[in-house]
Tab-separated table of C-alpha atoms in Angstrom:
chain	number	residue	atom	x	y	z
A	2	MET	CA	-23.450	-4.832	1.760
A	3	PRO	CA	-19.755	-5.917	2.230
A	4	ASP	CA	-17.290	-3.144	2.973
A	5	THR	CA	-19.866	-0.629	3.956
A	6	GLU	CA	-20.652	-1.543	7.550
A	7	GLU	CA	-19.233	0.354	10.467
A	8	VAL	CA	-16.678	-1.214	12.887
A	9	PRO	CA	-18.136	-1.515	16.467
A	10	GLU	CA	-16.805	1.131	18.821
A	11	LYS	CA	-15.254	-1.400	21.355
A	12	VAL	CA	-13.161	-3.059	18.580
A	13	PRO	CA	-9.644	-1.551	18.238
A	14	ARG	CA	-9.197	0.411	14.963
A	15	LEU	CA	-5.692	-1.080	14.796
A	16	GLY	CA	-5.594	-4.641	15.851
A	17	LEU	CA	-4.117	-8.133	15.274
A	18	ARG	CA	-6.126	-8.367	11.986
A	19	HIS	CA	-4.085	-5.461	10.682
A	20	LEU	CA	-0.835	-7.193	11.763
A	21	GLN	CA	-1.850	-10.241	9.786
A	22	ALA	CA	-2.432	-8.103	6.790
A	23	GLY	CA	1.005	-6.573	7.261
A	24	LEU	CA	2.624	-9.997	7.544
A	25	LEU	CA	0.875	-11.111	4.336
A	26	PHE	CA	2.126	-7.849	2.646
A	27	TYR	CA	5.728	-8.599	3.617
A	28	GLY	CA	5.378	-12.370	2.740
A	29	LEU	CA	3.824	-11.587	-0.677
A	30	ALA	CA	6.665	-9.053	-1.364
A	31	ALA	CA	9.281	-11.596	-0.406
A	32	ASN	CA	7.719	-14.296	-2.566
A	33	THR	CA	7.342	-11.873	-5.473
A	34	VAL	CA	11.141	-10.988	-5.270
A	35	LEU	CA	11.933	-14.760	-5.175
A	36	GLN	CA	9.762	-15.159	-8.300
A	37	LEU	CA	10.547	-12.183	-10.479
A	38	ASN	CA	14.219	-11.263	-9.843
A	39	VAL	CA	15.122	-13.786	-12.522
A	40	SER	CA	14.123	-11.410	-15.301
A	41	VAL	CA	16.870	-8.970	-14.258
A	42	ALA	CA	19.282	-11.751	-13.300
A	43	VAL	CA	19.152	-13.333	-16.807
A	44	VAL	CA	20.008	-9.945	-18.402
A	45	ALA	CA	22.934	-9.470	-16.014
A	46	MET	CA	24.164	-13.046	-16.485
A	47	THR	CA	24.211	-12.922	-20.316
A	48	ASN	CA	25.176	-9.367	-21.038
A	49	GLY	CA	28.956	-9.192	-20.939
A	50	ASN	CA	28.778	-5.378	-21.378
A	51	THR	CA	26.749	-4.922	-18.222
A	52	THR	CA	28.062	-2.129	-16.026
A	53	THR	CA	29.218	-3.930	-12.904
A	54	GLU	CA	31.937	-3.840	-10.307
A	55	SER	CA	31.972	-7.662	-10.022
A	56	ASP	CA	34.170	-10.196	-11.819
A	57	THR	CA	31.427	-12.827	-11.900
A	58	PRO	CA	31.256	-14.953	-15.144
A	59	HIS	CA	28.718	-14.304	-17.938
A	60	TYR	CA	27.028	-16.908	-20.142
A	61	ASN	CA	26.269	-17.027	-23.919
A	62	TRP	CA	22.710	-18.397	-23.498
A	63	THR	CA	20.394	-18.314	-26.511
A	64	GLU	CA	17.031	-16.567	-26.436
A	65	LEU	CA	15.259	-19.875	-26.424
A	66	GLU	CA	17.328	-21.102	-23.493
A	67	LYS	CA	16.587	-17.799	-21.544
A	68	SER	CA	12.900	-18.314	-22.313
A	69	TYR	CA	13.128	-21.808	-20.701
A	70	ILE	CA	14.675	-20.257	-17.632
A	71	LEU	CA	12.004	-17.477	-17.339
A	72	SER	CA	9.210	-19.984	-17.786
A	73	SER	CA	10.497	-22.892	-15.725
A	74	TYR	CA	9.294	-21.326	-12.424
A	75	TYR	CA	5.758	-21.389	-13.721
A	76	TRP	CA	5.998	-25.056	-14.574
A	77	GLY	CA	6.256	-25.822	-10.929
A	78	CYS	CA	3.907	-23.108	-9.843
A	79	ALA	CA	1.054	-24.325	-12.061
A	80	LEU	CA	1.409	-27.750	-10.437
A	81	ALA	CA	1.545	-26.445	-6.815
A	82	GLN	CA	-1.446	-24.162	-6.776
A	83	PHE	CA	-4.313	-26.596	-6.544
A	84	PRO	CA	-2.630	-28.918	-4.013
A	85	ALA	CA	-1.670	-25.773	-2.072
A	86	GLY	CA	-5.339	-24.703	-1.803
A	87	TYR	CA	-6.208	-28.115	-0.481
A	88	LEU	CA	-3.350	-28.234	1.994
A	89	CYS	CA	-4.150	-24.741	3.121
A	90	LYS	CA	-7.713	-25.891	3.961
A	91	ARG	CA	-6.534	-29.071	5.575
A	92	PHE	CA	-3.613	-27.759	7.683
A	93	GLY	CA	-4.125	-24.073	7.801
A	94	SER	CA	-2.528	-21.170	5.832
A	95	LYS	CA	0.170	-20.596	8.442
A	96	ALA	CA	2.035	-23.838	8.058
A	97	VAL	CA	1.633	-24.149	4.229
A	98	LEU	CA	2.849	-20.581	3.659
A	99	PHE	CA	5.803	-20.909	6.035
A	100	TRP	CA	7.112	-24.154	4.551
A	101	GLY	CA	6.584	-22.856	0.987
A	102	THR	CA	8.439	-19.530	1.600
A	103	LEU	CA	11.269	-21.339	3.508
A	104	GLY	CA	11.787	-23.811	0.700
A	105	SER	CA	11.886	-21.133	-1.888
A	106	SER	CA	14.358	-19.028	0.082
A	107	LEU	CA	16.807	-21.927	0.663
A	108	LEU	CA	16.577	-22.802	-3.082
A	109	SER	CA	17.439	-19.147	-3.891
A	110	ALA	CA	20.496	-19.359	-1.702
A	111	LEU	CA	21.618	-22.398	-3.762
A	112	THR	CA	21.137	-20.776	-7.160
A	113	THR	CA	24.684	-19.510	-7.635
A	114	CYS	CA	26.551	-22.680	-6.982
A	115	SER	CA	24.035	-24.582	-9.031
A	116	VAL	CA	24.515	-22.430	-12.072
A	117	TYR	CA	28.286	-22.586	-11.670
A	118	ALA	CA	28.069	-26.385	-11.584
A	119	ALA	CA	25.653	-27.059	-14.470
A	120	GLY	CA	24.700	-23.862	-16.293
A	121	TRP	CA	21.303	-22.899	-17.542
A	122	LYS	CA	19.747	-26.350	-17.039
A	123	ALA	CA	20.564	-26.236	-13.331
A	124	TYR	CA	18.984	-22.782	-13.215
A	125	CYS	CA	15.757	-24.179	-14.830
A	126	ALA	CA	15.726	-27.008	-12.168
A	127	ILE	CA	16.139	-24.551	-9.316
A	128	ARG	CA	13.404	-22.281	-10.712
A	129	LEU	CA	11.034	-25.252	-11.177
A	130	LEU	CA	11.524	-26.302	-7.562
A	131	GLN	CA	10.945	-22.741	-6.412
A	132	GLY	CA	7.701	-22.744	-8.360
A	133	LEU	CA	6.538	-25.881	-6.575
A	134	CYS	CA	7.143	-23.845	-3.298
A	135	GLN	CA	5.040	-20.944	-4.464
A	136	VAL	CA	1.906	-21.301	-2.405
A	137	SER	CA	1.270	-17.723	-1.501
A	138	TRP	CA	-1.764	-16.964	-3.560
A	139	PRO	CA	-4.152	-19.676	-2.203
A	140	CYS	CA	-2.781	-19.262	1.315
A	141	ILE	CA	-3.295	-15.381	1.301
A	142	HIS	CA	-6.857	-15.851	-0.004
A	143	GLN	CA	-7.749	-18.290	2.673
A	144	HIS	CA	-5.908	-16.277	5.388
A	145	LEU	CA	-7.752	-13.106	4.390
A	146	ALA	CA	-11.063	-14.996	4.391
A	147	ASN	CA	-10.357	-16.164	7.983
A	148	TRP	CA	-9.328	-12.770	9.266
A	149	CYS	CA	-11.101	-9.961	7.247
A	150	PRO	CA	-14.540	-8.914	8.438
A	151	THR	CA	-16.853	-8.030	5.538
A	152	ALA	CA	-16.707	-4.292	6.504
A	153	GLU	CA	-12.907	-4.273	6.074
A	154	ARG	CA	-12.445	-6.946	3.361
A	155	THR	CA	-11.529	-4.653	0.484
A	156	ARG	CA	-9.366	-2.432	2.698
A	157	LEU	CA	-7.293	-5.119	4.337
A	158	GLY	CA	-7.231	-7.449	1.359
A	159	ALA	CA	-6.038	-4.708	-1.019
A	160	PHE	CA	-3.407	-3.593	1.350
A	161	ALA	CA	-2.026	-7.171	1.741
A	162	TYR	CA	-1.963	-7.557	-2.019
A	163	THR	CA	0.068	-4.379	-2.458
A	164	GLY	CA	2.972	-6.575	-1.196
A	165	PHE	CA	2.944	-7.939	-4.715
A	166	ASP	CA	3.505	-4.444	-6.131
A	167	CYS	CA	6.211	-3.784	-3.537
A	168	GLY	CA	7.860	-7.052	-4.503
A	169	ASN	CA	7.827	-6.019	-8.182
A	170	VAL	CA	9.627	-2.816	-7.461
A	171	LEU	CA	12.192	-4.641	-5.287
A	172	ALA	CA	12.636	-7.396	-7.865
A	173	MET	CA	13.330	-4.974	-10.681
A	174	TYR	CA	15.125	-2.023	-9.011
A	175	GLY	CA	16.774	-3.870	-6.171
A	176	ALA	CA	18.014	-6.727	-8.413
A	177	GLY	CA	19.398	-4.231	-10.832
A	178	MET	CA	21.287	-2.318	-8.318
A	179	VAL	CA	22.642	-5.435	-6.680
A	180	ALA	CA	23.777	-6.836	-10.036
A	181	SER	CA	25.533	-3.506	-10.752
A	182	SER	CA	27.369	-3.601	-7.449
A	183	SER	CA	30.450	-5.635	-6.215
A	184	LEU	CA	28.096	-8.535	-5.499
A	185	GLY	CA	27.170	-8.975	-9.140
A	186	TRP	CA	24.316	-11.215	-10.266
A	187	PRO	CA	24.939	-13.872	-7.564
A	188	GLY	CA	23.889	-11.171	-5.013
A	189	ILE	CA	20.457	-11.171	-6.502
A	190	SER	CA	19.600	-14.640	-5.252
A	191	TYR	CA	21.393	-14.241	-1.903
A	192	SER	CA	19.538	-11.017	-1.005
A	193	ALA	CA	16.184	-12.549	-2.064
A	194	ALA	CA	16.908	-15.526	0.213
A	195	GLY	CA	17.638	-13.315	3.149
A	196	LEU	CA	14.352	-11.400	2.675
A	197	GLY	CA	12.359	-14.626	2.662
A	198	LEU	CA	14.096	-16.164	5.673
A	199	ILE	CA	13.540	-13.033	7.862
A	200	TRP	CA	9.800	-13.210	6.940
A	201	CYS	CA	9.664	-16.873	7.949
A	202	VAL	CA	10.818	-16.000	11.462
A	203	LEU	CA	8.245	-13.227	11.859
A	204	TRP	CA	5.483	-15.383	10.471
A	205	LEU	CA	6.377	-18.284	12.792
A	206	LEU	CA	6.126	-15.964	15.831
A	207	LEU	CA	3.164	-13.695	14.933
A	208	GLY	CA	1.125	-15.509	12.370
A	209	ALA	CA	-2.169	-17.367	13.273
A	210	ASN	CA	-4.631	-19.249	11.049
A	211	GLY	CA	-7.622	-17.421	12.508
A	212	ALA	CA	-8.794	-15.076	15.354
A	213	SER	CA	-9.790	-18.180	17.480
A	214	GLU	CA	-6.160	-19.393	17.430
A	215	ALA	CA	-4.331	-16.101	17.932
A	216	ARG	CA	-2.505	-15.671	21.234
A	217	PHE	CA	-2.288	-11.978	21.496
A	218	ILE	CA	-5.805	-10.940	20.252
A	219	GLY	CA	-8.182	-9.017	22.509
A	220	GLU	CA	-11.671	-10.427	23.234
A	221	ALA	CA	-13.466	-7.552	21.565
A	222	GLU	CA	-11.604	-7.988	18.286
A	223	LYS	CA	-11.856	-11.761	18.490
A	224	SER	CA	-15.692	-11.616	18.942
A	225	TYR	CA	-15.948	-9.118	16.114
A	226	ILE	CA	-14.058	-11.196	13.596
A	227	VAL	CA	-15.464	-14.602	14.577
A	228	GLY	CA	-19.045	-13.277	14.803
A	229	ASP	CA	-18.909	-11.277	11.642
A	230	LEU	CA	-17.384	-14.154	9.560
A	231	GLN	CA	-19.919	-16.547	11.173
A	232	ARG	CA	-17.372	-19.172	12.116
A	233	SER	CA	-19.785	-21.415	13.882
A	234	GLU	CA	-19.879	-25.204	13.735
A	235	ARG	CA	-22.291	-25.306	10.817
A	236	THR	CA	-20.130	-23.133	8.663
A	237	GLU	CA	-16.568	-24.056	9.755
A	238	PRO	CA	-14.663	-24.641	6.457
A	239	LYS	CA	-12.625	-27.483	7.772
A	240	LYS	CA	-15.753	-29.453	8.484
A	241	MET	CA	-17.512	-28.589	5.229
A	242	GLU	CA	-17.450	-30.809	2.172
A	243	ILE	CA	-15.901	-29.009	-0.769
A	244	PRO	CA	-18.595	-28.293	-3.371
A	245	TRP	CA	-16.689	-29.478	-6.435
A	246	ARG	CA	-19.823	-29.685	-8.598
A	247	GLY	CA	-20.932	-26.171	-7.575
A	248	ILE	CA	-17.521	-24.778	-8.338
A	249	PHE	CA	-17.072	-26.478	-11.804
A	250	THR	CA	-20.588	-25.553	-12.841
A	251	SER	CA	-20.404	-21.916	-11.771
A	252	VAL	CA	-20.570	-19.411	-14.531
A	253	PRO	CA	-19.128	-16.550	-12.350
A	254	VAL	CA	-16.176	-18.763	-11.542
A	255	TYR	CA	-15.352	-19.203	-15.261
A	256	ALA	CA	-15.855	-15.535	-15.901
A	257	LEU	CA	-13.400	-14.704	-13.104
A	258	LEU	CA	-10.953	-17.292	-14.543
A	259	CYS	CA	-11.015	-15.611	-17.886
A	260	ALA	CA	-10.299	-12.252	-16.374
A	261	ARG	CA	-7.469	-13.563	-14.190
A	262	CYS	CA	-5.859	-15.493	-17.072
A	263	ALA	CA	-5.996	-12.342	-19.264
A	264	ASP	CA	-4.466	-10.232	-16.523
A	265	SER	CA	-1.754	-12.847	-15.947
A	266	TRP	CA	-0.789	-12.861	-19.696
A	267	GLY	CA	-0.519	-9.091	-19.868
A	268	LEU	CA	1.299	-8.673	-16.644
A	269	THR	CA	3.673	-11.539	-17.081
A	270	THR	CA	4.601	-10.136	-20.442
A	271	MET	CA	5.862	-6.986	-18.703
A	272	GLN	CA	7.340	-8.770	-15.621
A	273	THR	CA	9.456	-11.194	-17.495
A	274	GLN	CA	10.205	-9.351	-20.741
A	275	LEU	CA	10.439	-5.643	-19.752
A	276	PRO	CA	14.189	-5.692	-18.830
A	277	THR	CA	14.942	-7.599	-22.147
A	278	TYR	CA	12.839	-5.170	-24.101
A	279	LEU	CA	14.505	-2.054	-22.571
A	280	SER	CA	17.933	-3.568	-23.117
A	281	GLY	CA	17.425	-4.843	-26.597
A	282	VAL	CA	15.275	-2.114	-28.201
A	283	LEU	CA	16.150	0.910	-26.165
A	284	GLY	CA	19.717	-0.062	-25.423
A	285	LEU	CA	19.711	0.867	-21.704
A	286	ASP	CA	22.581	-0.168	-19.460
A	287	MET	CA	22.068	-2.259	-16.300
A	288	LYS	CA	21.518	0.646	-13.862
A	289	SER	CA	19.152	2.570	-16.274
A	290	ASN	CA	17.410	-0.722	-16.977
A	291	ALA	CA	16.790	-1.287	-13.290
A	292	ILE	CA	15.311	2.178	-12.818
A	293	PHE	CA	13.064	2.084	-15.780
A	294	SER	CA	12.070	-1.528	-15.216
A	295	ALA	CA	11.052	-0.711	-11.562
A	296	LEU	CA	9.382	2.598	-12.400
A	297	PRO	CA	6.195	1.013	-13.866
A	298	PHE	CA	5.825	-1.222	-10.772
A	299	LEU	CA	6.433	1.637	-8.446
A	300	LEU	CA	3.564	3.437	-10.176
A	301	MET	CA	1.541	0.257	-9.848
A	302	TRP	CA	2.138	0.129	-6.135
A	303	VAL	CA	1.212	3.800	-5.530
A	304	MET	CA	-1.936	3.474	-7.787
A	305	CYS	CA	-3.075	0.518	-5.712
A	306	TYR	CA	-3.469	2.849	-2.754
A	307	VAL	CA	-5.257	5.443	-4.869
A	308	TYR	CA	-7.622	2.757	-6.130
A	309	LEU	CA	-8.166	1.602	-2.554
A	310	ILE	CA	-9.136	4.988	-1.278
A	311	ILE	CA	-11.528	5.606	-4.070
A	312	ALA	CA	-13.112	2.192	-3.698
A	313	ASP	CA	-13.486	2.709	0.049
A	314	VAL	CA	-15.370	6.007	-0.458
A	315	LEU	CA	-17.551	4.486	-3.250
A	316	LEU	CA	-18.577	1.517	-1.034
A	317	HIS	CA	-18.959	3.519	2.194
A	318	LYS	CA	-21.200	6.217	0.489
A	319	LYS	CA	-23.085	3.291	-1.260
A	320	TRP	CA	-22.513	5.020	-4.610
A	321	MET	CA	-21.655	1.734	-6.262
A	322	SER	CA	-22.437	-1.927	-5.511
A	323	LEU	CA	-19.568	-4.326	-4.929
A	324	THR	CA	-20.211	-6.140	-8.241
A	325	ALA	CA	-20.155	-2.842	-10.129
A	326	LEU	CA	-16.948	-1.888	-8.351
A	327	ARG	CA	-15.295	-5.189	-9.252
A	328	LYS	CA	-16.262	-4.886	-12.912
A	329	THR	CA	-15.215	-1.185	-13.179
A	330	TYR	CA	-11.797	-1.800	-11.658
A	331	THR	CA	-11.330	-4.949	-13.788
A	332	SER	CA	-12.106	-2.885	-16.895
A	333	ILE	CA	-9.434	-0.405	-15.917
A	334	ALA	CA	-6.862	-3.114	-15.198
A	335	LEU	CA	-7.458	-4.880	-18.513
A	336	TRP	CA	-8.591	-2.404	-21.103
A	337	ALA	CA	-6.325	0.521	-20.230
A	338	PRO	CA	-3.141	-1.631	-20.620
A	339	ALA	CA	-4.592	-3.133	-23.842
A	340	SER	CA	-5.089	0.297	-25.320
A	341	ILE	CA	-1.543	1.407	-24.314
A	342	MET	CA	0.061	-1.800	-25.802
A	343	LEU	CA	-1.741	-1.094	-29.097
A	344	THR	CA	-0.284	2.381	-29.098
A	345	LEU	CA	3.158	0.979	-28.493
A	346	VAL	CA	2.831	-0.965	-31.744
A	347	PHE	CA	2.923	2.336	-33.636
A	348	MET	CA	5.900	3.872	-31.771
A	349	GLY	CA	8.928	4.173	-33.980
A	350	LYS	CA	12.685	4.748	-33.353
A	351	GLY	CA	13.635	8.043	-31.684
A	352	GLN	CA	10.658	8.038	-29.377
A	353	GLN	CA	12.391	6.524	-26.402
A	354	THR	CA	10.858	8.984	-23.841
A	355	LEU	CA	7.360	8.327	-25.090
A	356	VAL	CA	7.820	4.559	-25.054
A	357	LEU	CA	9.053	4.666	-21.472
A	358	VAL	CA	6.041	6.802	-20.390
A	359	LEU	CA	3.617	4.371	-22.160
A	360	VAL	CA	5.310	1.268	-20.709
A	361	THR	CA	5.112	2.813	-17.197
A	362	LEU	CA	1.459	3.732	-17.600
A	363	SER	CA	0.604	0.291	-18.999
A	364	VAL	CA	1.838	-1.488	-15.849
A	365	GLY	CA	0.924	1.224	-13.445
A	366	VAL	CA	-2.856	1.347	-14.188
A	367	SER	CA	-3.118	-2.500	-14.032
A	368	SER	CA	-2.914	-2.534	-10.286
A	369	ALA	CA	-6.736	-1.917	-10.288
A	370	ALA	CA	-6.955	-5.755	-10.765
A	371	THR	CA	-6.190	-6.154	-7.020
A	372	ILE	CA	-9.674	-4.771	-6.129
A	373	GLY	CA	-11.299	-5.687	-9.444
A	374	SER	CA	-10.683	-9.386	-9.742
A	375	GLU	CA	-8.116	-10.697	-7.302
A	376	LEU	CA	-10.419	-10.486	-4.299
A	377	ASN	CA	-13.393	-11.792	-6.197
A	378	THR	CA	-12.702	-15.373	-5.028
A	379	ILE	CA	-13.503	-14.231	-1.419
A	380	ASP	CA	-16.769	-12.652	-2.692
A	381	LEU	CA	-17.860	-15.789	-4.489
A	382	SER	CA	-17.095	-18.114	-1.610
A	383	PRO	CA	-15.426	-16.981	1.725
A	384	ASN	CA	-15.568	-20.552	3.010
A	385	HIS	CA	-13.671	-21.987	0.041
A	386	ALA	CA	-11.565	-18.976	-1.003
A	387	GLY	CA	-8.267	-21.030	-0.681
A	388	ILE	CA	-9.671	-23.805	-3.000
A	389	LEU	CA	-10.880	-21.233	-5.540
A	390	ALA	CA	-7.531	-19.325	-5.371
A	391	GLY	CA	-5.686	-22.586	-5.914
A	392	LEU	CA	-7.697	-23.374	-9.029
A	393	MET	CA	-7.358	-19.819	-10.354
A	394	SER	CA	-3.564	-19.797	-9.745
A	395	SER	CA	-3.009	-23.150	-11.329
A	396	LEU	CA	-4.521	-21.924	-14.669
A	397	THR	CA	-3.192	-18.367	-14.565
A	398	ASN	CA	0.244	-19.795	-13.997
A	399	LEU	CA	-0.163	-21.770	-17.210
A	400	MET	CA	-0.625	-18.393	-18.859
A	401	ALA	CA	2.476	-17.217	-17.213
A	402	LEU	CA	4.308	-20.312	-18.285
A	403	LEU	CA	3.318	-19.865	-21.890
A	404	THR	CA	4.132	-16.209	-22.084
A	405	PRO	CA	8.051	-16.389	-22.073
A	406	LEU	CA	7.849	-19.401	-24.397
A	407	VAL	CA	5.661	-17.537	-26.886
A	408	VAL	CA	7.863	-14.422	-26.659
A	409	GLY	CA	10.963	-16.605	-27.106
A	410	VAL	CA	9.551	-17.741	-30.428
A	411	LEU	CA	8.242	-14.454	-31.631
A	412	VAL	CA	11.341	-12.495	-30.565
A	413	PRO	CA	14.410	-14.363	-31.746
A	414	ASP	CA	16.277	-10.979	-31.874
A	415	PRO	CA	15.307	-8.634	-28.928
A	416	SER	CA	16.741	-5.604	-30.735
A	417	GLN	CA	14.019	-5.800	-33.520
A	418	ARG	CA	11.126	-3.547	-32.674
A	419	ASN	CA	8.796	-5.166	-35.180
A	420	GLN	CA	9.030	-8.439	-33.303
A	421	TRP	CA	7.953	-6.771	-30.111
A	422	GLN	CA	5.036	-5.243	-31.861
A	423	VAL	CA	3.560	-8.713	-32.409
A	424	VAL	CA	3.947	-9.469	-28.684
A	425	PHE	CA	2.177	-6.277	-27.573
A	426	SER	CA	-0.650	-6.808	-30.121
A	427	LEU	CA	-1.247	-10.385	-28.848
A	428	ALA	CA	-1.305	-9.258	-25.229
A	429	ALA	CA	-3.756	-6.442	-26.048
A	430	GLY	CA	-6.105	-8.904	-27.752
A	431	VAL	CA	-6.049	-11.282	-24.707
A	432	LEU	CA	-6.660	-8.402	-22.270
A	433	PHE	CA	-9.594	-7.071	-24.281
A	434	ALA	CA	-11.326	-10.574	-24.601
A	435	GLY	CA	-10.870	-11.424	-20.914
A	436	ASN	CA	-12.576	-8.259	-19.675
A	437	VAL	CA	-15.537	-8.674	-22.047
A	438	ILE	CA	-16.310	-12.088	-20.535
A	439	PHE	CA	-16.027	-10.762	-16.956
A	440	LEU	CA	-18.341	-7.824	-17.688
A	441	VAL	CA	-21.026	-10.097	-19.051
A	442	TRP	CA	-20.879	-13.030	-16.461
A	443	GLY	CA	-18.918	-11.840	-13.507
A	444	THR	CA	-20.429	-10.985	-10.044
A	445	ALA	CA	-19.419	-10.296	-6.472
A	446	VAL	CA	-22.520	-12.173	-5.001
A	447	THR	CA	-21.643	-15.082	-2.732
A	448	GLN	CA	-22.650	-18.272	-4.498
A	449	PRO	CA	-25.181	-20.751	-2.900
A	450	TRP	CA	-22.532	-23.594	-2.902
A	451	ASN	CA	-20.497	-21.623	-0.389
A	452	GLU	CA	-22.529	-23.005	2.407
A	453	SER	CA	-22.838	-26.527	3.670
A	454	LYS	CA	-25.646	-28.701	2.278
A	455	GLU	CA	-27.356	-28.631	5.638
A	456	LEU	CA	-27.383	-24.888	5.822
A	457	GLN	CA	-28.614	-24.621	2.294
A	458	ARG	CA	-31.516	-26.730	3.202
A	459	GLU	CA	-32.196	-24.567	6.249
A	460	LEU	CA	-32.083	-21.380	4.145
A	461	GLU	CA	-34.230	-22.946	1.396
A	462	PRO	CA	-37.548	-21.476	2.694
A	463	GLU	CA	-36.003	-17.990	2.701
A	464	GLU	CA	-35.022	-18.480	-0.895
A	465	LYS	CA	-38.703	-18.990	-1.876
A	466	PRO	CA	-40.423	-15.948	-0.410
A	467	PHE	CA	-43.803	-16.669	-2.027
A	468	GLN	CA	-44.186	-20.304	-0.883
A	469	HIS	CA	-46.432	-19.370	1.998
A	470	THR	CA	-48.473	-16.948	0.056
A	471	LYS	CA	-51.897	-17.951	-1.439
A	472	LEU	CA	-54.037	-16.106	-3.968
A	473	GLU	CA	-57.695	-16.817	-3.157
A	474	ILE	CA	-60.741	-16.057	-5.425
A	475	THR	CA	-64.026	-15.901	-3.499
A	476	ALA	CA	-67.604	-14.891	-4.195
A	477	ASP	CA	-68.613	-11.538	-2.808
A	478	GLY	CA	-71.992	-10.145	-2.120
A	479	SER	CA	-75.208	-11.823	-0.933
A	480	ASP	CA	-76.375	-12.771	-4.423
A	481	GLY	CA	-72.866	-14.175	-5.271
A	482	SER	CA	-72.615	-11.803	-8.217
A	483	GLY	CA	-69.363	-10.225	-7.085
A	484	VAL	CA	-65.896	-11.586	-7.102
A	485	SER	CA	-63.059	-10.673	-4.717
A	486	LEU	CA	-59.331	-11.411	-4.778
A	487	ARG	CA	-57.561	-11.894	-1.499
A	488	LEU	CA	-53.870	-12.461	-0.945
A	489	ASN	CA	-53.078	-14.559	2.205
A	490	CYS	CA	-49.550	-14.448	3.448
A	491	THR	CA	-48.529	-16.503	6.544
A	492	SER	CA	-45.157	-16.610	8.197
A	493	PRO	CA	-43.272	-19.998	7.739
């Protein structure tokens, strides 16, 4: 059973596999900041009453124009995910993730001068190009599949994914503080660019596609990882044909897709619209907005470690199967925010404190999705995790693309609470439906198409345990009046 086996004594408890998870954590945090700081930047750029020490200009953009800016990133991101999964499999996760992050960082550094020159349209163009550079999800899935032994998959994978939660906090709180300083809103893009460029240097020096390519890994750890993941010639992903038919006809893949799309809709609603909601409905200034926009994601980050510890105990003690664990955590991640969003619909004016608490809880509990559904691609197919992640990310980014556009239509006036009630009700419905589908058809069992066709043929006898068993009916007794049943079972 994955995540329940013991690590051999000779293998270091803290090794290069942990360093790779740490680099993925930092890389995902940097890419998340590059992705999400726009939600705070747009508020700072269009709110002339924003408390700031900077004399930077402000813009009178309409809500529809701002929705184009918020969604433009996902236009490029949706197009990039599937090619990124293929490139990751073809050239390795190290090169693809490096060039993607480098490109996004350099584009972030060019944001300010571009906006000065051509306004919101230039901002959309920059964001679209940054979306095309967003390759972190398929690369991280493939990198984890290449580095994480089954006994440590949930632990290392969940830790790496908490970089997303860290990035959310930095994007909301850090961006708000920078915008309120003497740097103004231009400092948001410059600081994000610096964060990404520093990671690029570390990744170039310390990252490796797999244990067999790592320069600083010990022999014991190398043997443990390579042996456990069965990276032999017959299962080497680079030499395996991609099972397109198996993927596109797999019911568990579609069930996972529904859960991931639902989670993307709910989370993107909060990521891109929370600063606008807090500013428009609750009337918070820039610094207060930064604090209360970051607080839900800080709770999300903390809860991810709580969920991880609980999951580690449940799997180690064998109190719950991996499939049951994935479904339980996915239910928490989708149904809990759905219930809270429905509660928000009934909140009236003068309940600011309760609204802030509910918003914080709605985002905070959703971090269960990291263990619930985000790692499920590796369960279904370790050999093709990057391809699956690319497919998932392409479609989930379409959800993220649509969310700001839908909100832009439903909320022409951000100060009107009744318009936000429609937004929260819609998100709650999507979250509920996505989890129902995953509960019925989801699984954590590795699918048959994960292996090469040759290996599938080799394993075929094992998948038919009764093919060498015969039931014989023979006469018994000297007079032939009796009948005996005999079960003959021979080893293949």
